[in-house]
Short mmCIF file of C-alpha atoms and ligand atoms in Angstrom, two decimals:
data_model
loop_
_atom_site.label_atom_id
_atom_site.label_comp_id
_atom_site.label_asym_id
_atom_site.label_seq_id
_atom_site.Cartn_x
_atom_site.Cartn_y
_atom_site.Cartn_z
CA UNK A 897 -42.45 -31.76 4.30
CA UNK A 898 -42.93 -29.91 1.09
CA UNK A 899 -41.34 -26.59 0.36
CA UNK A 900 -43.35 -24.97 -2.32
CA UNK A 901 -40.83 -22.32 -3.18
CA UNK A 902 -38.26 -23.08 -5.87
CA UNK A 903 -34.57 -22.44 -5.68
CA UNK A 904 -32.65 -19.36 -6.77
CA UNK A 905 -29.42 -20.07 -8.63
CA UNK A 906 -26.81 -17.35 -8.95
CA UNK A 907 -25.06 -18.53 -12.10
CA UNK A 908 -21.69 -17.13 -13.12
CA UNK A 909 -21.42 -17.40 -16.88
CA UNK A 910 -17.81 -16.30 -17.25
CA UNK A 911 -16.24 -13.45 -19.19
CA UNK A 912 -17.95 -13.81 -22.58
CA UNK A 913 -16.76 -16.91 -24.41
CA UNK A 914 -19.65 -19.43 -24.25
CA UNK A 915 -17.05 -22.19 -23.87
CA UNK A 916 -15.95 -20.57 -20.62
CA UNK A 917 -19.36 -21.29 -19.07
CA UNK A 918 -18.71 -24.03 -16.53
CA UNK A 919 -20.26 -27.47 -17.00
CA UNK A 920 -22.34 -26.90 -13.90
CA UNK A 921 -23.55 -23.46 -15.02
CA UNK A 922 -24.57 -24.91 -18.39
CA UNK A 923 -26.55 -27.68 -16.68
CA UNK A 924 -28.32 -25.29 -14.29
CA UNK A 925 -29.19 -22.90 -17.14
CA UNK A 926 -30.60 -25.82 -19.12
CA UNK A 927 -32.65 -27.24 -16.25
CA UNK A 928 -34.05 -24.09 -14.61
CA UNK A 929 -37.72 -23.23 -15.09
CA UNK A 930 -36.89 -19.55 -15.36
CA UNK A 931 -33.78 -17.85 -16.76
CA UNK A 932 -33.38 -14.24 -15.59
CA UNK A 933 -30.84 -11.63 -16.60
CA UNK A 934 -30.14 -7.93 -16.25
CA UNK A 935 -29.87 -5.64 -19.22
CA UNK A 936 -29.63 -1.95 -20.01
CA UNK A 937 -32.50 -0.02 -21.62
CA UNK A 938 -31.51 -1.09 -25.13
CA UNK A 939 -32.63 -4.57 -24.03
CA UNK A 940 -29.68 -6.51 -25.43
CA UNK A 941 -28.21 -8.77 -22.81
CA UNK A 942 -24.63 -9.96 -23.10
CA UNK A 943 -25.38 -12.67 -20.56
CA UNK A 944 -28.29 -14.01 -22.55
CA UNK A 945 -26.11 -14.13 -25.64
CA UNK A 946 -23.52 -16.20 -23.82
CA UNK A 947 -26.07 -18.50 -22.18
CA UNK A 948 -28.42 -18.95 -25.15
CA UNK A 949 -26.84 -22.15 -26.44
CA UNK A 950 -27.53 -23.79 -23.07
CA UNK A 951 -31.17 -22.63 -22.83
CA UNK A 952 -34.34 -24.49 -23.81
CA UNK A 953 -37.02 -23.14 -26.10
CA UNK A 954 -39.75 -23.48 -23.48
CA UNK A 955 -38.06 -21.67 -20.63
CA UNK A 956 -39.57 -18.58 -19.06
CA UNK A 957 -37.26 -15.59 -19.56
CA UNK A 958 -37.25 -12.62 -17.22
CA UNK A 959 -35.53 -9.45 -18.44
CA UNK A 960 -34.59 -7.15 -15.60
CA UNK A 961 -34.15 -3.87 -17.45
CA UNK A 962 -32.28 -1.16 -15.58
CA UNK A 963 -34.28 2.10 -15.59
CA UNK A 964 -31.03 4.10 -15.74
CA UNK A 965 -27.41 3.13 -16.14
CA UNK A 966 -25.46 6.32 -16.45
CA UNK A 967 -28.14 8.70 -17.76
CA UNK A 968 -30.34 11.12 -15.83
CA UNK A 969 -33.65 10.29 -14.16
CA UNK A 970 -36.74 12.16 -12.98
CA UNK A 971 -37.24 9.75 -10.07
CA UNK A 972 -37.85 11.81 -6.87
CA UNK A 973 -35.02 9.87 -5.14
CA UNK A 974 -32.58 10.66 -7.96
CA UNK A 975 -30.34 8.00 -9.46
CA UNK A 976 -30.08 5.98 -6.24
CA UNK A 977 -33.83 6.17 -5.67
CA UNK A 978 -34.53 4.89 -9.16
CA UNK A 979 -32.05 2.04 -8.78
CA UNK A 980 -33.31 0.98 -5.35
CA UNK A 981 -36.88 0.89 -6.60
CA UNK A 982 -35.77 -1.16 -9.61
CA UNK A 983 -33.98 -3.71 -7.40
CA UNK A 984 -37.03 -4.03 -5.15
CA UNK A 985 -39.34 -4.63 -8.11
CA UNK A 986 -36.89 -7.00 -9.80
CA UNK A 987 -36.54 -9.05 -6.61
CA UNK A 988 -40.31 -9.27 -6.31
CA UNK A 989 -40.62 -10.50 -9.90
CA UNK A 990 -38.14 -13.28 -9.13
CA UNK A 991 -39.84 -13.99 -5.79
CA UNK A 992 -43.17 -14.58 -7.53
CA UNK A 993 -41.64 -17.39 -9.60
CA UNK A 994 -39.86 -18.83 -6.57
CA UNK A 995 -43.04 -18.78 -4.49
CA UNK A 996 -44.79 -20.65 -7.28
CA UNK A 997 -42.21 -23.40 -6.96
CA UNK A 998 -40.22 -22.55 -10.07
CA UNK A 999 -36.45 -22.64 -10.06
CA UNK A 1000 -34.78 -19.44 -11.24
CA UNK A 1001 -31.30 -19.19 -12.79
CA UNK A 1002 -30.17 -15.58 -12.52
CA UNK A 1003 -27.25 -15.04 -14.87
CA UNK A 1004 -24.21 -13.03 -13.79
CA UNK A 1005 -21.31 -12.09 -16.02
CA UNK A 1006 -18.03 -13.42 -14.70
CA UNK A 1007 -18.54 -14.53 -11.13
CA UNK A 1008 -21.80 -13.78 -9.27
CA UNK A 1009 -20.06 -12.46 -6.15
CA UNK A 1010 -17.46 -10.31 -7.93
CA UNK A 1011 -18.78 -6.79 -8.72
CA UNK A 1012 -22.01 -8.25 -10.07
CA UNK A 1013 -25.69 -7.23 -10.21
CA UNK A 1014 -26.53 -10.66 -8.84
CA UNK A 1015 -25.65 -9.49 -5.33
CA UNK A 1016 -28.50 -6.99 -5.18
CA UNK A 1017 -30.98 -9.79 -5.79
CA UNK A 1018 -29.15 -12.15 -3.45
CA UNK A 1019 -29.39 -9.68 -0.56
CA UNK A 1020 -33.11 -9.30 -1.09
CA UNK A 1021 -33.95 -12.99 -1.59
CA UNK A 1022 -31.42 -15.20 0.18
CA UNK A 1023 -33.16 -15.11 3.57
CA UNK A 1024 -36.52 -16.08 2.06
CA UNK A 1025 -35.53 -18.74 -0.47
CA UNK A 1026 -33.13 -21.59 -0.98
CA UNK A 1027 -30.11 -20.21 -2.87
CA UNK A 1028 -27.11 -21.76 -4.56
CA UNK A 1029 -24.26 -19.96 -6.27
CA UNK A 1030 -22.30 -21.33 -9.22
CA UNK A 1031 -18.93 -19.57 -9.41
CA UNK A 1032 -17.68 -18.30 -12.75
CA UNK A 1033 -14.46 -17.40 -14.55
CA UNK A 1034 -13.81 -13.71 -13.91
CA UNK A 1035 -12.77 -11.09 -16.45
CA UNK A 1036 -9.50 -10.75 -14.53
CA UNK A 1037 -8.58 -14.33 -15.43
CA UNK A 1038 -9.72 -13.84 -19.02
CA UNK A 1039 -7.73 -10.62 -19.37
CA UNK A 1040 -4.48 -12.06 -18.07
CA UNK A 1041 -5.01 -15.10 -20.30
CA UNK A 1042 -5.42 -12.73 -23.25
CA UNK A 1043 -2.15 -11.04 -22.31
CA UNK A 1044 -0.39 -14.39 -22.04
CA UNK A 1045 1.44 -12.93 -19.06
CA UNK A 1046 1.70 -14.46 -15.59
CA UNK A 1047 -0.20 -12.26 -13.18
CA UNK A 1048 1.43 -13.10 -9.83
CA UNK A 1049 3.99 -15.56 -8.58
CA UNK A 1050 5.34 -16.73 -5.25
CA UNK A 1051 4.62 -14.19 -2.51
CA UNK A 1052 3.60 -11.37 -4.82
CA UNK A 1053 0.50 -9.36 -3.97
CA UNK A 1054 -2.36 -8.83 -6.41
CA UNK A 1055 -4.85 -5.98 -5.92
CA UNK A 1056 -8.24 -5.51 -7.57
CA UNK A 1057 -9.24 -1.85 -7.92
CA UNK A 1058 -12.46 -0.28 -9.19
CA UNK A 1059 -11.59 2.54 -11.62
CA UNK A 1060 -14.23 4.65 -9.89
CA UNK A 1061 -11.85 5.41 -6.98
CA UNK A 1062 -10.33 8.91 -6.77
CA UNK A 1063 -7.10 9.29 -8.70
CA UNK A 1064 -4.83 9.68 -5.64
CA UNK A 1065 -6.27 6.60 -3.98
CA UNK A 1066 -5.77 4.57 -7.16
CA UNK A 1067 -2.17 5.81 -7.49
CA UNK A 1068 -1.41 5.09 -3.83
CA UNK A 1069 -2.61 1.51 -4.12
CA UNK A 1070 -0.85 0.96 -7.44
CA UNK A 1071 2.42 2.06 -5.90
CA UNK A 1072 2.22 -0.48 -3.11
CA UNK A 1073 1.02 -3.59 -4.93
CA UNK A 1074 2.98 -5.96 -7.14
CA UNK A 1075 0.20 -6.58 -9.64
CA UNK A 1076 -3.22 -5.02 -10.15
CA UNK A 1077 -6.42 -5.27 -12.15
CA UNK A 1078 -8.41 -2.07 -12.61
CA UNK A 1079 -12.07 -2.84 -13.32
CA UNK A 1080 -15.00 -0.63 -14.31
CA UNK A 1081 -13.30 1.33 -17.04
CA UNK A 1082 -15.34 3.36 -19.50
CA UNK A 1083 -15.86 6.92 -18.36
CA UNK A 1084 -13.27 6.41 -15.62
CA UNK A 1085 -10.50 5.72 -18.12
CA UNK A 1086 -8.81 9.17 -18.11
CA UNK A 1087 -8.61 9.01 -14.29
CA UNK A 1088 -7.13 5.52 -14.43
CA UNK A 1089 -4.49 6.66 -16.93
CA UNK A 1090 -3.51 9.54 -14.64
CA UNK A 1091 -3.22 7.17 -11.66
CA UNK A 1092 -1.01 4.83 -13.68
CA UNK A 1093 1.16 7.80 -14.63
CA UNK A 1094 1.37 9.10 -11.05
CA UNK A 1095 2.36 5.69 -9.73
CA UNK A 1096 4.98 5.17 -12.43
CA UNK A 1097 3.22 2.05 -13.75
CA UNK A 1098 1.87 3.28 -17.06
CA UNK A 1099 4.46 1.51 -19.21
CA UNK A 1100 3.80 -1.86 -17.56
CA UNK A 1101 0.01 -1.72 -17.79
CA UNK A 1102 -2.09 -3.23 -20.59
CA UNK A 1103 -5.65 -2.52 -21.66
CA UNK A 1104 -7.82 -5.56 -22.43
CA UNK A 1105 -11.20 -5.04 -24.09
CA UNK A 1106 -13.99 -7.68 -24.15
CA UNK A 1107 -11.60 -10.43 -23.03
CA UNK A 1108 -12.40 -13.93 -24.33
CA UNK A 1109 -14.95 -12.73 -26.91
CA UNK A 1110 -14.38 -12.56 -30.65
CA UNK A 1111 -13.97 -8.80 -30.26
CA UNK A 1112 -11.13 -9.11 -27.75
CA UNK A 1113 -8.33 -6.53 -28.01
CA UNK A 1114 -5.12 -6.10 -26.00
CA UNK A 1115 -3.44 -2.69 -26.24
CA UNK A 1116 -0.78 -0.58 -24.59
CA UNK A 1117 -2.56 2.08 -22.54
CA UNK A 1118 -1.14 4.82 -24.76
CA UNK A 1119 -2.72 3.25 -27.86
CA UNK A 1120 -6.26 3.37 -26.47
CA UNK A 1121 -8.75 5.88 -27.89
CA UNK A 1122 -10.03 7.33 -24.62
CA UNK A 1123 -13.40 8.24 -26.12
CA UNK A 1124 -14.18 4.64 -27.05
CA UNK A 1125 -13.54 2.63 -23.92
CA UNK A 1126 -16.41 0.21 -23.20
CA UNK A 1127 -17.38 -0.88 -19.69
CA UNK A 1128 -16.27 -4.39 -20.59
CA UNK A 1129 -12.62 -3.55 -20.47
CA UNK A 1130 -9.98 -3.84 -17.82
CA UNK A 1131 -6.46 -2.57 -17.17
CA UNK A 1132 -3.93 -5.10 -15.92
CA UNK A 1133 -0.58 -4.33 -14.32
CA UNK A 1134 1.38 -7.59 -14.19
CA UNK A 1135 3.79 -8.14 -11.31
CA UNK A 1136 7.27 -6.60 -11.69
CA UNK A 1137 8.80 -10.03 -12.31
CA UNK A 1138 6.50 -10.44 -15.29
CA UNK A 1139 6.26 -7.12 -16.96
CA UNK A 1140 8.08 -7.29 -20.22
CA UNK A 1141 8.63 -3.57 -20.54
CA UNK A 1142 11.68 -3.15 -22.74
CA UNK A 1143 15.03 -2.13 -21.28
CA UNK A 1144 14.67 0.49 -18.58
CA UNK A 1145 14.93 3.80 -20.43
CA UNK A 1146 15.92 5.66 -17.27
CA UNK A 1147 19.60 6.46 -16.86
CA UNK A 1148 21.52 5.10 -13.91
CA UNK A 1149 20.90 6.77 -10.60
CA UNK A 1150 21.60 6.43 -6.88
CA UNK A 1151 18.57 6.87 -4.64
CA UNK A 1152 19.28 6.92 -0.91
CA UNK A 1153 16.18 5.84 1.02
CA UNK A 1154 15.24 5.45 4.69
CA UNK A 1155 13.06 2.52 5.76
CA UNK A 1156 11.89 4.20 8.96
CA UNK A 1157 12.63 2.77 12.40
CA UNK A 1158 11.65 -0.87 12.51
CA UNK A 1159 7.98 -1.25 11.63
CA UNK A 1160 7.08 -2.05 8.02
CA UNK A 1161 4.13 0.34 8.09
CA UNK A 1162 6.57 3.17 8.82
CA UNK A 1163 8.19 2.72 5.41
CA UNK A 1164 6.66 5.28 3.07
CA UNK A 1165 4.98 4.41 -0.24
CA UNK A 1166 7.58 6.54 -2.01
CA UNK A 1167 10.42 4.47 -0.55
CA UNK A 1168 8.69 1.21 -1.47
CA UNK A 1169 8.26 2.45 -5.00
CA UNK A 1170 11.95 3.33 -5.30
CA UNK A 1171 12.92 -0.09 -3.98
CA UNK A 1172 10.57 -1.83 -6.42
CA UNK A 1173 12.10 0.10 -9.34
CA UNK A 1174 15.72 -0.61 -8.39
CA UNK A 1175 18.02 -2.97 -10.27
CA UNK A 1176 20.50 -3.02 -7.37
CA UNK A 1177 20.10 -2.67 -3.61
CA UNK A 1178 23.06 -1.64 -1.51
CA UNK A 1179 23.21 -1.47 2.27
CA UNK A 1180 24.04 -2.83 5.68
CA UNK A 1181 22.81 -6.43 5.78
CA UNK A 1182 20.45 -5.83 8.72
CA UNK A 1183 18.62 -3.16 6.75
CA UNK A 1184 18.60 -5.09 3.46
CA UNK A 1185 17.00 -7.99 5.32
CA UNK A 1186 14.00 -5.77 5.99
CA UNK A 1187 13.39 -5.39 2.24
CA UNK A 1188 11.90 -8.03 -0.04
CA UNK A 1189 13.69 -8.32 -3.34
CA UNK A 1190 12.19 -9.54 -6.58
CA UNK A 1191 13.81 -11.83 -9.12
CA UNK A 1192 16.46 -10.03 -11.13
CA UNK A 1193 17.26 -7.52 -8.41
CA UNK A 1194 20.86 -7.68 -7.17
CA UNK A 1195 21.54 -7.34 -3.43
CA UNK A 1196 24.88 -6.00 -2.27
CA UNK A 1197 24.98 -6.49 1.50
CA UNK A 1198 27.81 -5.08 3.57
CA UNK A 1199 28.73 -4.56 7.21
CA UNK A 1200 28.05 -1.11 8.60
CA UNK A 1201 31.63 0.15 8.43
CA UNK A 1202 33.36 2.28 5.77
CA UNK A 1203 30.43 4.22 4.42
CA UNK A 1204 32.50 6.01 1.78
CA UNK A 1205 33.45 2.71 0.13
CA UNK A 1206 29.81 1.67 -0.03
CA UNK A 1207 28.93 5.08 -1.47
CA UNK A 1208 31.60 4.80 -4.18
CA UNK A 1209 30.44 1.27 -4.99
CA UNK A 1210 26.84 2.50 -5.45
CA UNK A 1211 27.93 5.46 -7.58
CA UNK A 1212 30.01 3.18 -9.76
CA UNK A 1213 27.03 0.87 -10.39
CA UNK A 1214 24.89 3.87 -11.31
CA UNK A 1215 27.55 5.18 -13.66
CA UNK A 1216 27.27 1.86 -15.49
CA UNK A 1217 23.52 2.38 -15.94
CA UNK A 1218 22.07 0.68 -12.85
CA UNK A 1219 19.21 2.04 -10.76
CA UNK A 1220 20.77 1.74 -7.35
CA UNK A 1221 18.89 2.11 -4.09
CA UNK A 1222 21.01 2.59 -0.98
CA UNK A 1223 19.06 1.49 2.07
CA UNK A 1224 19.30 3.09 5.53
CA UNK A 1225 17.09 2.70 8.56
CA UNK A 1226 15.09 5.66 9.84
CA UNK A 1227 15.84 8.73 7.78
CA UNK A 1228 18.83 8.42 5.42
CA UNK A 1229 20.01 11.92 6.32
CA UNK A 1230 20.23 11.24 10.07
CA UNK A 1231 23.53 9.53 10.97
CA UNK A 1232 23.12 7.33 7.90
CA UNK A 1233 24.16 6.87 4.28
CA UNK A 1234 22.87 10.04 2.60
CA UNK A 1235 25.74 12.27 3.77
CA UNK A 1236 28.37 9.77 2.62
CA UNK A 1237 26.77 9.31 -0.80
CA UNK A 1238 26.31 13.03 -1.40
CA UNK A 1239 29.85 13.74 -0.16
CA UNK A 1240 31.52 11.12 -2.37
CA UNK A 1241 29.32 12.12 -5.31
CA UNK A 1242 30.80 15.62 -5.08
CA UNK A 1243 34.09 14.23 -6.41
CA UNK A 1244 34.60 15.16 -10.09
CA UNK A 1245 34.58 11.55 -11.34
CA UNK A 1246 30.91 11.17 -10.26
CA UNK A 1247 29.69 14.54 -11.53
CA UNK A 1248 27.49 12.88 -14.19
CA UNK A 1249 25.73 10.50 -11.75
CA UNK A 1250 22.29 11.52 -10.55
CA UNK A 1251 21.77 11.25 -6.78
CA UNK A 1252 18.47 11.62 -4.92
CA UNK A 1253 17.56 11.28 -1.25
CA UNK A 1254 14.10 10.05 -0.21
CA UNK A 1255 13.17 10.80 3.41
CA UNK A 1256 11.99 8.39 6.09
CA UNK A 1257 10.74 8.66 9.65
CA UNK A 1258 13.65 9.08 12.04
CA UNK A 1259 13.99 7.10 15.29
CA UNK A 1260 13.76 10.19 17.54
CA UNK A 1261 10.22 10.91 16.36
CA UNK A 1262 9.16 7.28 16.67
CA UNK A 1263 10.49 7.02 20.25
CA UNK A 1264 9.00 10.40 21.22
CA UNK A 1265 5.56 9.34 20.01
CA UNK A 1266 5.53 6.36 22.35
CA UNK A 1267 5.56 8.51 25.50
CA UNK A 1268 3.76 11.63 24.29
CA UNK A 1269 5.64 14.72 23.11
CA UNK A 1270 9.05 15.07 24.78
CA UNK A 1271 10.35 16.80 21.63
CA UNK A 1272 7.44 19.25 21.51
CA UNK A 1273 9.72 22.28 21.84
CA UNK A 1274 13.24 23.07 20.55
CA UNK A 1275 15.58 20.11 20.68
CA UNK A 1276 19.01 19.01 19.54
CA UNK A 1277 20.09 15.76 17.91
CA UNK A 1278 23.46 14.31 18.87
CA UNK A 1279 25.18 11.03 18.06
CA UNK A 1280 27.18 9.71 20.99
CA UNK A 1281 29.48 7.75 18.72
CA UNK A 1282 33.09 8.90 18.79
CA UNK A 1283 33.99 6.69 15.84
CA UNK A 1284 33.83 9.54 13.31
CA UNK A 1285 34.34 12.53 15.62
CA UNK A 1286 36.47 12.87 18.78
CA UNK A 1287 34.84 12.62 22.20
CA UNK A 1288 36.00 16.14 23.02
CA UNK A 1289 33.64 17.43 20.31
CA UNK A 1290 30.76 15.26 21.59
CA UNK A 1291 31.35 16.51 25.13
CA UNK A 1292 31.53 20.19 24.09
CA UNK A 1293 28.27 19.89 22.14
CA UNK A 1294 26.47 18.12 24.98
CA UNK A 1295 27.50 20.87 27.38
CA UNK A 1296 26.49 23.65 24.98
CA UNK A 1297 23.07 22.15 24.32
CA UNK A 1298 22.50 21.41 27.99
CA UNK A 1299 23.38 25.01 28.85
CA UNK A 1300 20.96 26.19 26.15
CA UNK A 1301 18.23 24.18 27.93
CA UNK A 1302 17.02 22.14 24.95
CA UNK A 1303 15.76 18.58 25.02
CA UNK A 1304 18.26 16.21 23.35
CA UNK A 1305 17.72 13.12 21.20
CA UNK A 1306 20.76 10.87 21.56
CA UNK A 1307 21.49 8.45 18.69
CA UNK A 1308 24.12 5.70 18.83
CA UNK A 1309 24.38 5.86 22.63
CA UNK A 1310 26.41 2.65 22.92
CA UNK A 1311 27.59 -0.45 21.11
CA UNK A 1312 29.21 -3.73 22.15
CA UNK A 1313 32.61 -2.05 22.26
CA UNK A 1314 31.49 1.48 23.17
CA UNK A 1315 30.10 1.30 26.70
CA UNK A 1316 31.39 4.23 28.78
CA UNK A 1317 29.89 7.13 26.81
CA UNK A 1318 26.43 7.04 28.39
CA UNK A 1319 27.87 7.42 31.89
CA UNK A 1320 30.16 10.25 30.79
CA UNK A 1321 27.23 12.00 29.10
CA UNK A 1322 25.05 11.68 32.22
CA UNK A 1323 27.74 13.21 34.41
CA UNK A 1324 28.24 16.12 32.00
CA UNK A 1325 24.52 16.81 31.74
CA UNK A 1326 24.03 16.70 35.51
CA UNK A 1327 26.22 19.83 35.68
CA UNK A 1328 23.35 21.69 33.94
CA UNK A 1329 20.18 19.65 34.52
CA UNK A 1330 18.25 18.59 37.61
CA UNK A 1331 18.77 15.02 38.83
CA UNK A 1332 15.05 14.26 38.22
CA UNK A 1333 15.09 15.37 34.56
CA UNK A 1334 13.05 12.78 32.60
CA UNK A 1335 15.00 10.49 30.27
CA UNK A 1336 13.16 8.32 27.76
CA UNK A 1337 14.89 5.08 26.76
CA UNK A 1338 13.38 3.73 23.54
CA UNK A 1339 14.76 0.40 22.38
CA UNK A 1340 14.02 -1.20 18.98
CA UNK A 1341 10.85 0.85 18.69
CA UNK A 1342 8.47 -0.44 16.04
CA UNK A 1343 9.91 -3.97 16.14
CA UNK A 1344 8.79 -7.06 18.08
CA UNK A 1345 11.56 -6.33 20.61
CA UNK A 1346 10.32 -2.82 21.41
CA UNK A 1347 10.67 -1.50 24.94
CA UNK A 1348 10.21 2.04 26.20
CA UNK A 1349 11.06 3.23 29.71
CA UNK A 1350 11.17 6.57 31.44
CA UNK A 1351 13.83 7.09 34.13
CA UNK A 1352 15.46 10.15 35.72
CA UNK A 1353 18.80 11.49 34.58
CA UNK A 1354 20.42 10.55 37.88
CA UNK A 1355 19.19 6.94 37.52
CA UNK A 1356 20.33 6.50 33.92
CA UNK A 1357 22.47 3.33 34.00
CA UNK A 1358 24.88 2.68 31.10
CA UNK A 1359 24.41 -1.09 31.37
CA UNK A 1360 20.73 -0.73 30.35
CA UNK A 1361 21.69 0.88 27.04
CA UNK A 1362 22.79 -0.75 23.80
CA UNK A 1363 23.00 0.18 20.13
CA UNK A 1364 19.29 -0.44 19.54
CA UNK A 1365 18.42 2.35 22.01
CA UNK A 1366 17.66 6.00 21.46
CA UNK A 1367 17.58 8.35 24.45
CA UNK A 1368 15.57 11.51 24.87
CA UNK A 1369 16.85 13.78 27.64
CA UNK A 1370 14.33 16.37 28.80
CA UNK A 1371 14.94 20.11 29.18
CA UNK A 1372 14.11 22.05 32.37
CA UNK A 1373 10.54 22.29 30.98
CA UNK A 1374 10.03 18.59 30.27
CA UNK A 1375 7.50 16.90 32.54
CA UNK A 1376 6.77 13.25 33.20
CA UNK A 1377 3.28 12.48 34.51
CA UNK A 1378 1.81 9.13 35.49
CA UNK A 1379 -1.39 8.04 33.77
CA UNK A 1380 -3.34 4.78 33.54
CA UNK A 1381 -1.63 4.18 30.21
CA UNK A 1382 1.87 4.57 31.68
CA UNK A 1383 4.21 7.52 32.01
CA UNK A 1384 3.55 10.43 29.67
CA UNK A 1385 6.32 12.87 28.89
CA UNK A 1386 5.94 16.25 27.26
CA UNK A 1387 7.83 19.47 26.69
CA UNK A 1388 5.41 22.37 26.50
CA UNK A 1389 5.59 24.64 23.48
CA UNK A 1390 5.26 27.61 25.85
CA UNK A 1391 8.44 28.73 27.57
CA UNK A 1392 8.15 30.62 30.91
CA UNK A 1393 8.06 34.43 30.57
CA UNK A 1394 7.38 34.27 26.85
CA UNK A 1395 5.61 37.31 25.38
CA UNK A 1396 3.14 36.85 22.56
CA UNK A 1397 4.74 38.28 19.44
CA UNK A 1398 2.79 40.54 17.14
N1 SAH B 672 19.06 6.88 10.17
C1 SAH B 672 18.57 6.38 11.43
C2 SAH B 672 19.61 6.45 12.52
C3 SAH B 672 20.81 5.55 12.29
S1 SAH B 672 21.96 5.62 13.61
C4 SAH B 672 17.33 7.17 11.83
O1 SAH B 672 17.02 8.20 11.24
O2 SAH B 672 16.62 6.74 12.75
C5 SAH B 672 21.48 4.21 14.54
C6 SAH B 672 20.81 4.64 15.83
O3 SAH B 672 19.46 5.02 15.56
C7 SAH B 672 20.67 3.55 16.87
O4 SAH B 672 21.84 3.37 17.65
C8 SAH B 672 19.55 4.11 17.71
O5 SAH B 672 20.03 5.17 18.53
C9 SAH B 672 18.65 4.75 16.69
N2 SAH B 672 17.55 3.87 16.26
C10 SAH B 672 17.32 3.44 15.00
N3 SAH B 672 16.17 2.70 14.95
C11 SAH B 672 15.68 2.68 16.21
C12 SAH B 672 14.52 2.11 16.81
N4 SAH B 672 13.67 1.39 16.08
N5 SAH B 672 14.31 2.29 18.14
C13 SAH B 672 15.19 3.03 18.88
N6 SAH B 672 16.30 3.59 18.36
C14 SAH B 672 16.55 3.42 17.05
#
């Protein structure tokens, strides 16, 4: 059986140094009947320059000249129309050679499947012809080699970003990755600089121009002339464990953050960024275990008692120049470390220490979302713990809120040693609320152990409740309805007899 069509080779030729052309790519370039490459209107092809030493004199060369790169066009389909037509025609030119039985090596800078023009030809030809791809060294590898800086280690995450993304999207992704490469610079450069600034990663980033060529340059971003950034340049943010930014110029500070209730995706980008920038992490061991630390970061785990001592410890570290992050679950201002830190910081000896609080999602909202909207109207938030306030105060507040007919989110309902409070609360509330008032029991919401149940106030059993639970007690207006997806609970935003206000 004879197949008269030749083979298409997608040949990665690496980042620019002819010695970084792989042995296989060099052989394929030398043996192919036809060598094809893309170029801009000026006709000079970087790829051809790199590949020339591997080419033969008698090879057929096919220049695929882009009709437009960034300029304007009078094509009726606009820029995209002009480009599509060009790709169609270019693919047909290659197809003619392939049909005639000639092998075609189509050169691609870097790697053929990594932001390369090769792909447009591949999509148009791969189902009609035999195709083989020769991978190449990418500009990302060449740029980090030029920086002589490790890019990622161990379980660090590396993200590749096109500089053509909107600034906020770039900044968001830069905040949440360990290391990044930003490709497609050039006219996008001012946007990329703003995204680096917004994400706090400007000082770590480096600009690498024409990596691996004899015109290679590595610069701090601030030293780059923004009007002269070529397309063949890249910005690299090495992982935090490898950025050799000189001593942190920021003064010591305590930042109290909330991780959200349980699920990693409930931790905000802002909180992640604060954690990444910390020199020291302080917190209850269970919460610190939810955070990954990087080399050089100190972890100060404690039990969850004596908050004021932990607060003073954090403030003292900050006073000695450390960037301290105090970790809470949920929101740090809800029965958590923020109040203790702010309170202790009010003492004169800490007056020169900066303190900030960064919010997180609180457990009440996470639990509420699982059943619908039980907190859709006015509600109160009460901790059932009588460790820091007497039970008489808890009881008086429960009665007052119940009489005011608000839904109630109950934190800290029980612990191993505190077991009678839930029963006492139920009995108090039954003086004001109907026996069939819906009660939502959310346990470890957002974690693998999550469970959510809806019971009635009368059937609320203290033995079902532990310290991983949050309870939502309905008001007189809270309804529980059965649906195929389980029980839904909501508290209408309309209260009976309400008059529209003007
Ligand atoms: N700062 C935290 C609350 C700390 S108090 C926040 O804003 O959520 C600890 C109590 O929070 C627990 O006893 C429980 O009532 C509640 N809680 C925290 N995480 C929870 C979760 N994932 N599911 C249910 N309740 C949770």
